CSV table of C-alpha atoms in Angstrom, one decimal:
chain,number,residue,atom,x,y,z
A,1,UNK,CA,-11.7,19.6,-2.7
A,2,UNK,CA,-13.6,16.7,-1.4
A,3,UNK,CA,-12.4,14.7,1.6
A,4,UNK,CA,-14.0,11.4,2.3
A,5,UNK,CA,-14.7,10.1,5.8
A,6,UNK,CA,-13.7,6.6,4.4
A,7,UNK,CA,-10.2,8.0,3.5
A,8,UNK,CA,-9.5,8.0,7.3
A,9,UNK,CA,-10.5,4.4,7.9
A,10,UNK,CA,-8.2,1.8,9.4
A,11,UNK,CA,-8.8,-1.6,10.7
A,12,UNK,CA,-8.7,-1.7,14.5
A,13,UNK,CA,-9.0,-5.0,16.4
A,14,UNK,CA,-11.3,-4.5,19.5
A,15,UNK,CA,-8.9,-6.0,21.9
A,16,UNK,CA,-6.5,-3.2,21.3
A,17,UNK,CA,-8.9,-0.7,22.9
A,18,UNK,CA,-7.3,-0.1,26.4
A,19,UNK,CA,-9.9,-0.7,29.1
A,20,UNK,CA,-7.7,0.2,32.2
A,21,UNK,CA,-4.9,2.8,32.9
A,22,UNK,CA,-1.4,1.5,33.4
A,23,UNK,CA,-0.1,1.5,37.0
A,24,UNK,CA,2.7,4.0,36.1
A,25,UNK,CA,1.4,6.8,33.9
A,26,UNK,CA,4.8,7.3,32.1
A,27,UNK,CA,5.4,3.6,31.2
A,28,UNK,CA,3.0,3.8,28.2
A,29,UNK,CA,4.5,3.1,24.9
A,30,UNK,CA,5.6,6.1,22.6
A,31,UNK,CA,5.5,5.9,18.8
A,32,UNK,CA,7.6,8.7,17.3
A,33,UNK,CA,6.5,9.8,13.8
A,34,UNK,CA,8.7,11.9,11.6
A,35,UNK,CA,6.1,13.9,9.7
A,36,UNK,CA,8.5,14.8,6.7
A,37,UNK,CA,9.7,11.3,6.0
A,38,UNK,CA,7.0,9.0,7.6
A,39,UNK,CA,9.7,7.1,9.6
A,40,UNK,CA,8.6,5.7,12.9
A,41,UNK,CA,10.4,4.5,15.9
A,42,UNK,CA,9.3,2.8,19.3
A,43,UNK,CA,9.9,4.1,22.7
A,44,UNK,CA,8.6,4.3,26.3
A,45,UNK,CA,6.7,7.5,27.1
A,46,UNK,CA,9.1,8.7,29.7
A,47,UNK,CA,11.8,8.9,26.9
A,48,UNK,CA,9.9,11.9,25.6
A,49,UNK,CA,12.6,14.0,27.3
A,50,UNK,CA,15.0,12.8,24.5
A,51,UNK,CA,12.8,14.7,22.0
A,52,UNK,CA,12.5,18.0,23.9
A,53,UNK,CA,15.2,20.6,24.1
A,54,UNK,CA,16.0,23.9,25.8
A,55,UNK,CA,13.9,26.7,24.2
A,56,UNK,CA,11.0,24.5,23.4
A,57,UNK,CA,7.5,25.2,24.9
A,58,UNK,CA,5.1,22.5,25.9
A,59,UNK,CA,1.5,23.5,25.9
A,60,UNK,CA,-0.8,21.6,28.3
A,61,UNK,CA,-4.5,21.6,28.8
A,62,UNK,CA,-5.2,22.1,32.6
A,63,UNK,CA,-9.0,21.4,32.4
A,64,UNK,CA,-10.4,19.1,35.1
A,65,UNK,CA,-13.0,16.4,34.4
A,66,UNK,CA,-16.1,16.7,36.5
A,67,UNK,CA,-18.1,13.5,37.6
A,68,UNK,CA,-20.6,14.5,35.0
A,69,UNK,CA,-22.6,11.3,34.8
A,70,UNK,CA,-25.7,11.2,37.1
A,71,UNK,CA,-27.9,8.3,37.6
A,72,UNK,CA,-31.4,8.9,38.9
A,73,UNK,CA,-35.1,8.4,38.5
A,74,UNK,CA,-38.1,10.2,37.1
A,75,UNK,CA,-40.2,11.3,40.2
A,76,UNK,CA,-43.6,10.6,38.8
A,77,UNK,CA,-42.8,7.0,37.4
A,78,UNK,CA,-39.7,5.9,39.1
A,79,UNK,CA,-38.2,5.1,35.7
A,80,UNK,CA,-34.4,5.1,35.6
A,81,UNK,CA,-32.6,8.1,33.8
A,82,UNK,CA,-29.0,8.9,33.0
A,83,UNK,CA,-27.9,12.6,32.8
A,84,UNK,CA,-24.6,13.7,31.3
A,85,UNK,CA,-23.7,17.3,32.2
A,86,UNK,CA,-22.3,19.0,29.0
A,87,UNK,CA,-22.2,22.7,29.6
A,88,UNK,CA,-23.1,25.1,32.3
A,89,UNK,CA,-25.7,27.5,30.9
A,90,UNK,CA,-26.4,29.6,34.0
A,91,UNK,CA,-26.6,29.4,37.8
A,92,UNK,CA,-27.6,25.7,38.4
A,93,UNK,CA,-28.7,25.4,34.8
A,94,UNK,CA,-26.9,22.9,32.6
A,95,UNK,CA,-27.2,21.7,29.0
A,96,UNK,CA,-27.3,17.8,29.4
A,97,UNK,CA,-27.7,14.6,27.4
A,98,UNK,CA,-30.5,12.6,28.9
A,99,UNK,CA,-31.2,8.9,28.4
A,100,UNK,CA,-33.9,8.0,27.7
A,101,UNK,CA,-34.6,11.4,26.2
A,102,UNK,CA,-38.1,10.6,25.0
A,103,UNK,CA,-39.4,10.3,28.6
A,104,UNK,CA,-37.8,13.5,29.9
A,105,UNK,CA,-39.9,16.2,28.3
A,106,UNK,CA,-40.0,19.8,29.5
A,107,UNK,CA,-41.6,20.1,33.0
A,108,UNK,CA,-40.4,16.5,34.1
A,109,UNK,CA,-38.8,16.3,37.6
A,110,UNK,CA,-35.8,14.0,38.2
A,111,UNK,CA,-34.3,12.9,41.5
A,112,UNK,CA,-30.7,11.7,42.3
A,113,UNK,CA,-29.3,10.2,45.4
A,114,UNK,CA,-32.7,9.7,47.2
A,115,UNK,CA,-33.6,13.4,46.6
A,116,UNK,CA,-30.2,14.9,47.7
A,117,UNK,CA,-30.3,16.4,44.2
A,118,UNK,CA,-33.4,17.3,42.2
A,119,UNK,CA,-33.7,18.7,38.8
A,120,UNK,CA,-36.4,20.0,36.4
A,121,UNK,CA,-36.2,19.7,32.6
A,122,UNK,CA,-36.6,23.2,31.3
A,123,UNK,CA,-36.5,22.8,27.5
A,124,UNK,CA,-35.1,20.8,24.6
A,125,UNK,CA,-32.1,22.4,23.2
A,126,UNK,CA,-29.8,21.6,20.0
A,127,UNK,CA,-29.5,18.0,18.9
A,128,UNK,CA,-32.1,16.8,21.4
A,129,UNK,CA,-30.0,18.0,24.5
A,130,UNK,CA,-32.1,19.0,27.6
A,131,UNK,CA,-31.7,22.2,29.6
A,132,UNK,CA,-32.0,21.2,33.2
A,133,UNK,CA,-32.2,23.3,36.5
A,134,UNK,CA,-30.9,21.6,39.6
A,135,UNK,CA,-31.9,22.1,43.2
A,136,UNK,CA,-29.8,21.1,46.2
A,137,UNK,CA,-28.6,22.0,49.6
A,138,UNK,CA,-25.0,23.0,50.2
A,139,UNK,CA,-22.2,23.3,47.7
A,140,UNK,CA,-22.8,22.2,44.1
A,141,UNK,CA,-19.2,20.7,43.6
A,142,UNK,CA,-19.6,18.6,46.9
A,143,UNK,CA,-23.0,17.3,45.8
A,144,UNK,CA,-21.8,16.4,42.4
A,145,UNK,CA,-18.6,14.7,43.8
A,146,UNK,CA,-20.8,12.6,46.1
A,147,UNK,CA,-23.3,11.5,43.5
A,148,UNK,CA,-21.6,11.8,40.1
A,149,UNK,CA,-19.6,9.4,38.1
A,150,UNK,CA,-16.7,10.0,35.8
A,151,UNK,CA,-18.2,10.0,32.2
A,152,UNK,CA,-15.9,7.5,30.6
A,153,UNK,CA,-16.0,7.3,26.8
A,154,UNK,CA,-18.5,4.7,25.4
A,155,UNK,CA,-15.7,2.3,24.3
A,156,UNK,CA,-14.4,1.8,27.8
A,157,UNK,CA,-16.6,-0.8,29.6
A,158,UNK,CA,-14.5,-1.5,32.7
A,159,UNK,CA,-15.3,0.4,35.9
A,160,UNK,CA,-12.6,2.9,36.9
A,161,UNK,CA,-11.2,2.1,40.4
A,162,UNK,CA,-9.4,5.3,40.9
A,163,UNK,CA,-11.0,8.5,39.6
A,164,UNK,CA,-7.8,10.4,39.6
A,165,UNK,CA,-6.5,8.1,36.7
A,166,UNK,CA,-9.0,9.9,34.3
A,167,UNK,CA,-7.5,13.2,35.4
A,168,UNK,CA,-4.0,14.8,34.4
A,169,UNK,CA,-1.6,15.4,37.3
A,170,UNK,CA,-2.0,19.2,36.5
A,171,UNK,CA,-5.7,19.3,36.1
A,172,UNK,CA,-6.9,22.7,37.6
A,173,UNK,CA,-10.1,24.2,36.3
A,174,UNK,CA,-13.4,22.1,36.4
A,175,UNK,CA,-15.6,21.9,33.3
A,176,UNK,CA,-14.8,18.9,31.1
A,177,UNK,CA,-16.9,15.9,30.2
A,178,UNK,CA,-13.8,14.1,28.9
A,179,UNK,CA,-10.0,14.1,29.7
A,180,UNK,CA,-7.4,15.6,27.6
A,181,UNK,CA,-6.0,12.2,27.3
A,182,UNK,CA,-2.5,12.9,25.9
A,183,UNK,CA,-1.8,14.6,29.1
A,184,UNK,CA,-2.4,11.4,31.2
A,185,UNK,CA,1.0,10.1,30.5
A,186,UNK,CA,2.8,12.8,32.4
A,187,UNK,CA,3.9,12.5,36.1
A,188,UNK,CA,4.9,15.4,38.3
A,189,UNK,CA,8.5,14.0,38.3
A,190,UNK,CA,8.6,13.9,34.4
A,191,UNK,CA,7.4,17.5,34.2
A,192,UNK,CA,10.1,18.5,36.5
A,193,UNK,CA,12.7,16.7,34.3
A,194,UNK,CA,11.4,18.5,31.3
A,195,UNK,CA,11.6,21.9,32.9
A,196,UNK,CA,15.1,21.2,34.1
A,197,UNK,CA,16.0,20.8,30.4
A,198,UNK,CA,15.0,24.4,29.9
A,199,UNK,CA,11.6,23.6,28.3
A,200,UNK,CA,8.9,26.0,29.2
A,201,UNK,CA,5.4,24.8,30.2
A,202,UNK,CA,2.4,27.0,29.1
A,203,UNK,CA,-0.9,26.0,30.6
A,204,UNK,CA,-4.1,26.8,28.6
A,205,UNK,CA,-7.7,25.6,29.3
A,206,UNK,CA,-10.3,24.0,27.0
A,207,UNK,CA,-13.2,22.2,28.5
A,208,UNK,CA,-13.6,19.0,26.4
A,209,UNK,CA,-17.2,18.2,25.5
A,210,UNK,CA,-18.8,14.8,24.7
A,211,UNK,CA,-18.9,16.0,21.1
A,212,UNK,CA,-15.2,14.8,21.0
A,213,UNK,CA,-16.6,11.3,20.7
A,214,UNK,CA,-19.4,12.2,18.2
A,215,UNK,CA,-18.7,10.2,15.1
A,216,UNK,CA,-18.5,11.9,11.6
A,217,UNK,CA,-21.8,10.9,10.0
A,218,UNK,CA,-21.4,12.7,6.6
A,219,UNK,CA,-19.2,11.0,3.9
A,220,UNK,CA,-18.0,14.4,2.7
A,221,UNK,CA,-15.9,15.6,5.7
A,222,UNK,CA,-16.4,19.2,5.0
A,223,UNK,CA,-20.2,18.7,5.8
A,224,UNK,CA,-19.4,17.8,9.4
A,225,UNK,CA,-20.4,20.3,11.9
A,226,UNK,CA,-17.9,20.6,14.9
A,227,UNK,CA,-19.2,21.0,18.4
A,228,UNK,CA,-18.4,24.2,20.4
A,229,UNK,CA,-16.0,24.1,23.3
A,230,UNK,CA,-15.0,26.9,25.7
A,231,UNK,CA,-11.4,27.8,26.0
A,232,UNK,CA,-9.2,30.3,28.0
A,233,UNK,CA,-5.6,31.4,27.6
A,234,UNK,CA,-3.9,33.6,30.2
A,235,UNK,CA,-1.6,36.5,29.4
A,236,UNK,CA,1.2,34.5,30.9
A,237,UNK,CA,0.7,31.4,28.7
A,238,UNK,CA,0.2,33.6,25.5
A,239,UNK,CA,3.5,35.3,26.3
A,240,UNK,CA,5.4,32.1,26.8
A,241,UNK,CA,4.2,30.7,23.5
A,242,UNK,CA,4.9,34.0,21.6
A,243,UNK,CA,8.3,34.4,23.1
A,244,UNK,CA,9.2,30.8,22.2
A,245,UNK,CA,8.1,31.4,18.7
A,246,UNK,CA,10.1,34.6,18.3
A,247,UNK,CA,13.2,32.9,19.7
A,248,UNK,CA,12.9,30.1,17.2
A,249,UNK,CA,11.8,27.5,19.7
A,250,UNK,CA,9.3,24.8,19.0
A,251,UNK,CA,5.6,24.8,20.2
A,252,UNK,CA,4.8,21.2,21.2
A,253,UNK,CA,1.1,20.8,22.0
A,254,UNK,CA,0.0,18.0,24.5
A,255,UNK,CA,-3.1,16.7,22.9
A,256,UNK,CA,-5.5,17.8,20.2
A,257,UNK,CA,-7.4,20.1,22.7
A,258,UNK,CA,-4.3,22.1,23.4
A,259,UNK,CA,-3.7,22.3,19.6
A,260,UNK,CA,-7.2,23.5,18.9
A,261,UNK,CA,-6.9,26.1,21.7
A,262,UNK,CA,-3.7,27.7,20.4
A,263,UNK,CA,-4.8,27.6,16.8
A,264,UNK,CA,-8.1,29.2,17.7
A,265,UNK,CA,-6.4,32.0,19.6
A,266,UNK,CA,-3.8,32.9,17.1
A,267,UNK,CA,-3.9,35.6,14.3
A,268,UNK,CA,-2.7,35.1,10.8
A,269,UNK,CA,0.9,35.9,11.8
A,270,UNK,CA,0.8,33.1,14.5
A,271,UNK,CA,0.7,35.4,17.5
A,272,UNK,CA,-1.4,33.8,20.3
A,273,UNK,CA,-3.8,36.4,22.0
A,274,UNK,CA,-4.8,36.0,25.7
A,275,UNK,CA,-8.6,35.8,26.2
A,276,UNK,CA,-11.5,33.3,26.3
A,277,UNK,CA,-14.2,32.2,24.0
A,278,UNK,CA,-15.8,29.3,22.3
A,279,UNK,CA,-14.2,27.4,19.4
A,280,UNK,CA,-15.6,25.2,16.7
A,281,UNK,CA,-12.3,24.9,14.8
A,282,UNK,CA,-12.2,21.8,12.6
A,283,UNK,CA,-8.6,20.9,11.6
A,284,UNK,CA,-8.3,18.5,8.6
A,285,UNK,CA,-5.7,18.0,5.7
A,286,UNK,CA,-5.1,21.3,3.9
A,287,UNK,CA,-5.1,23.3,7.2
A,288,UNK,CA,-2.1,25.5,7.7
A,289,UNK,CA,-0.9,25.4,11.3
A,290,UNK,CA,-0.1,28.9,12.6
A,291,UNK,CA,1.4,28.0,16.0
A,292,UNK,CA,1.9,24.3,16.5
A,293,UNK,CA,5.3,22.7,15.5
A,294,UNK,CA,4.9,19.3,17.0
A,295,UNK,CA,2.1,17.2,18.7
A,296,UNK,CA,1.9,14.5,21.5
A,297,UNK,CA,-1.3,12.7,21.1
A,298,UNK,CA,-3.0,9.4,21.8
A,299,UNK,CA,-4.2,6.9,19.2
A,300,UNK,CA,-7.7,7.7,17.9
A,301,UNK,CA,-10.7,6.1,16.5
A,302,UNK,CA,-10.9,5.3,12.8
A,303,UNK,CA,-12.7,8.1,10.7
A,304,UNK,CA,-12.7,10.5,13.7
A,305,UNK,CA,-12.0,14.3,13.5
A,306,UNK,CA,-9.0,13.6,15.8
A,307,UNK,CA,-7.3,11.3,13.1
A,308,UNK,CA,-8.1,14.1,10.6
A,309,UNK,CA,-6.3,16.7,12.7
A,310,UNK,CA,-3.2,14.5,13.1
A,311,UNK,CA,-3.3,13.9,9.3
A,312,UNK,CA,-3.4,17.6,8.8
A,313,UNK,CA,-0.1,17.8,10.6
A,314,UNK,CA,1.7,14.7,9.2
A,315,UNK,CA,-0.1,13.7,6.0
A,316,UNK,CA,-2.9,11.1,5.8
A,317,UNK,CA,-0.7,8.4,4.3
A,318,UNK,CA,2.0,8.9,6.9
A,319,UNK,CA,-0.5,8.7,9.8
A,320,UNK,CA,-2.4,5.7,8.4
A,321,UNK,CA,0.9,3.8,7.9
A,322,UNK,CA,2.0,4.7,11.3
A,323,UNK,CA,-1.4,3.5,12.7
A,324,UNK,CA,-1.0,0.2,10.7
A,325,UNK,CA,2.3,-0.2,12.4
A,326,UNK,CA,0.9,0.5,15.9
A,327,UNK,CA,-1.7,-2.2,15.3
A,328,UNK,CA,1.0,-4.7,14.2
A,329,UNK,CA,3.0,-3.8,17.3
A,330,UNK,CA,-0.1,-4.2,19.5
A,331,UNK,CA,-0.1,-0.7,20.9
A,332,UNK,CA,-3.0,0.2,23.2
A,333,UNK,CA,-5.5,2.5,21.7
A,334,UNK,CA,-7.7,5.5,22.9
A,335,UNK,CA,-8.1,7.2,26.3
A,336,UNK,CA,-6.2,4.9,28.4
A,337,UNK,CA,-3.9,3.7,25.6
A,338,UNK,CA,-0.4,4.5,24.3
A,339,UNK,CA,0.9,7.7,22.8
A,340,UNK,CA,2.4,9.2,19.7
A,341,UNK,CA,4.8,12.2,19.1
A,342,UNK,CA,4.5,13.7,15.6
A,343,UNK,CA,7.6,15.9,15.0
């Protein structure tokens, strides 16, 4: 079966790309898509409680975005460099994306914050990424917090005034280069209301890499190589998910990252196993979901792997029709945008 990248194209006016988060997280709009009929209805996000019932389990990704963007200079020439932390590879060693990469060959020394943080380029890794060793005094997290910036996606050009707005209210474990954005709509109050309805909350961790923004270059979708991301599922979370399944409740994943986590950790019978590892799971139409029953997700880029994942759940025609409706209704798109429930 051939799946073409162009099959997932839709026309998106630039002005619908949300540049700033809303004042109230739960005031985003919510488009509800019935995956069987293709019917859509329009709501406000806090009305999500109307679609959740006792016995359901909401799966949330509690990863925390680190201020992974560092602006510095090459020590020998003073030329400006930008370093994006992608993955920790060892004590003080990170795989990074460096711009401009050509000037940062192995052996080069970089300096950030007037020497508060120094780095040496060790080697070139996959896809031109650089392995870098950092040197500093004190605690790494504190140094990074002081010098780093939030690595906002390339399509957001406004400066983020409040760092916490690119963080879910339940973010816990540091390691992401991007936020699991479907979770940005939840407030602590809304989560309490959801639990009061008898809905279980299961927290899993998947550290989102910048590969999530990497465009699909191959016209044949099956030739696309997915980036690898680290995930972890606790015994408690696995138990909650499996108990819900056995009792006939629904597993509702908040975001494509939660979806990819549980689908990666499940066996063929749909039982989720506790543990950790790296996943390169690529979900596109034809995929049979083992765990997930419904999905809460933002509106994604045309021709992206994320649109393909949503299409695997609800059917390409239904999803593209819902996206056309969202464009007509002037929904806000991407990370700081509005939301969709596929049920």
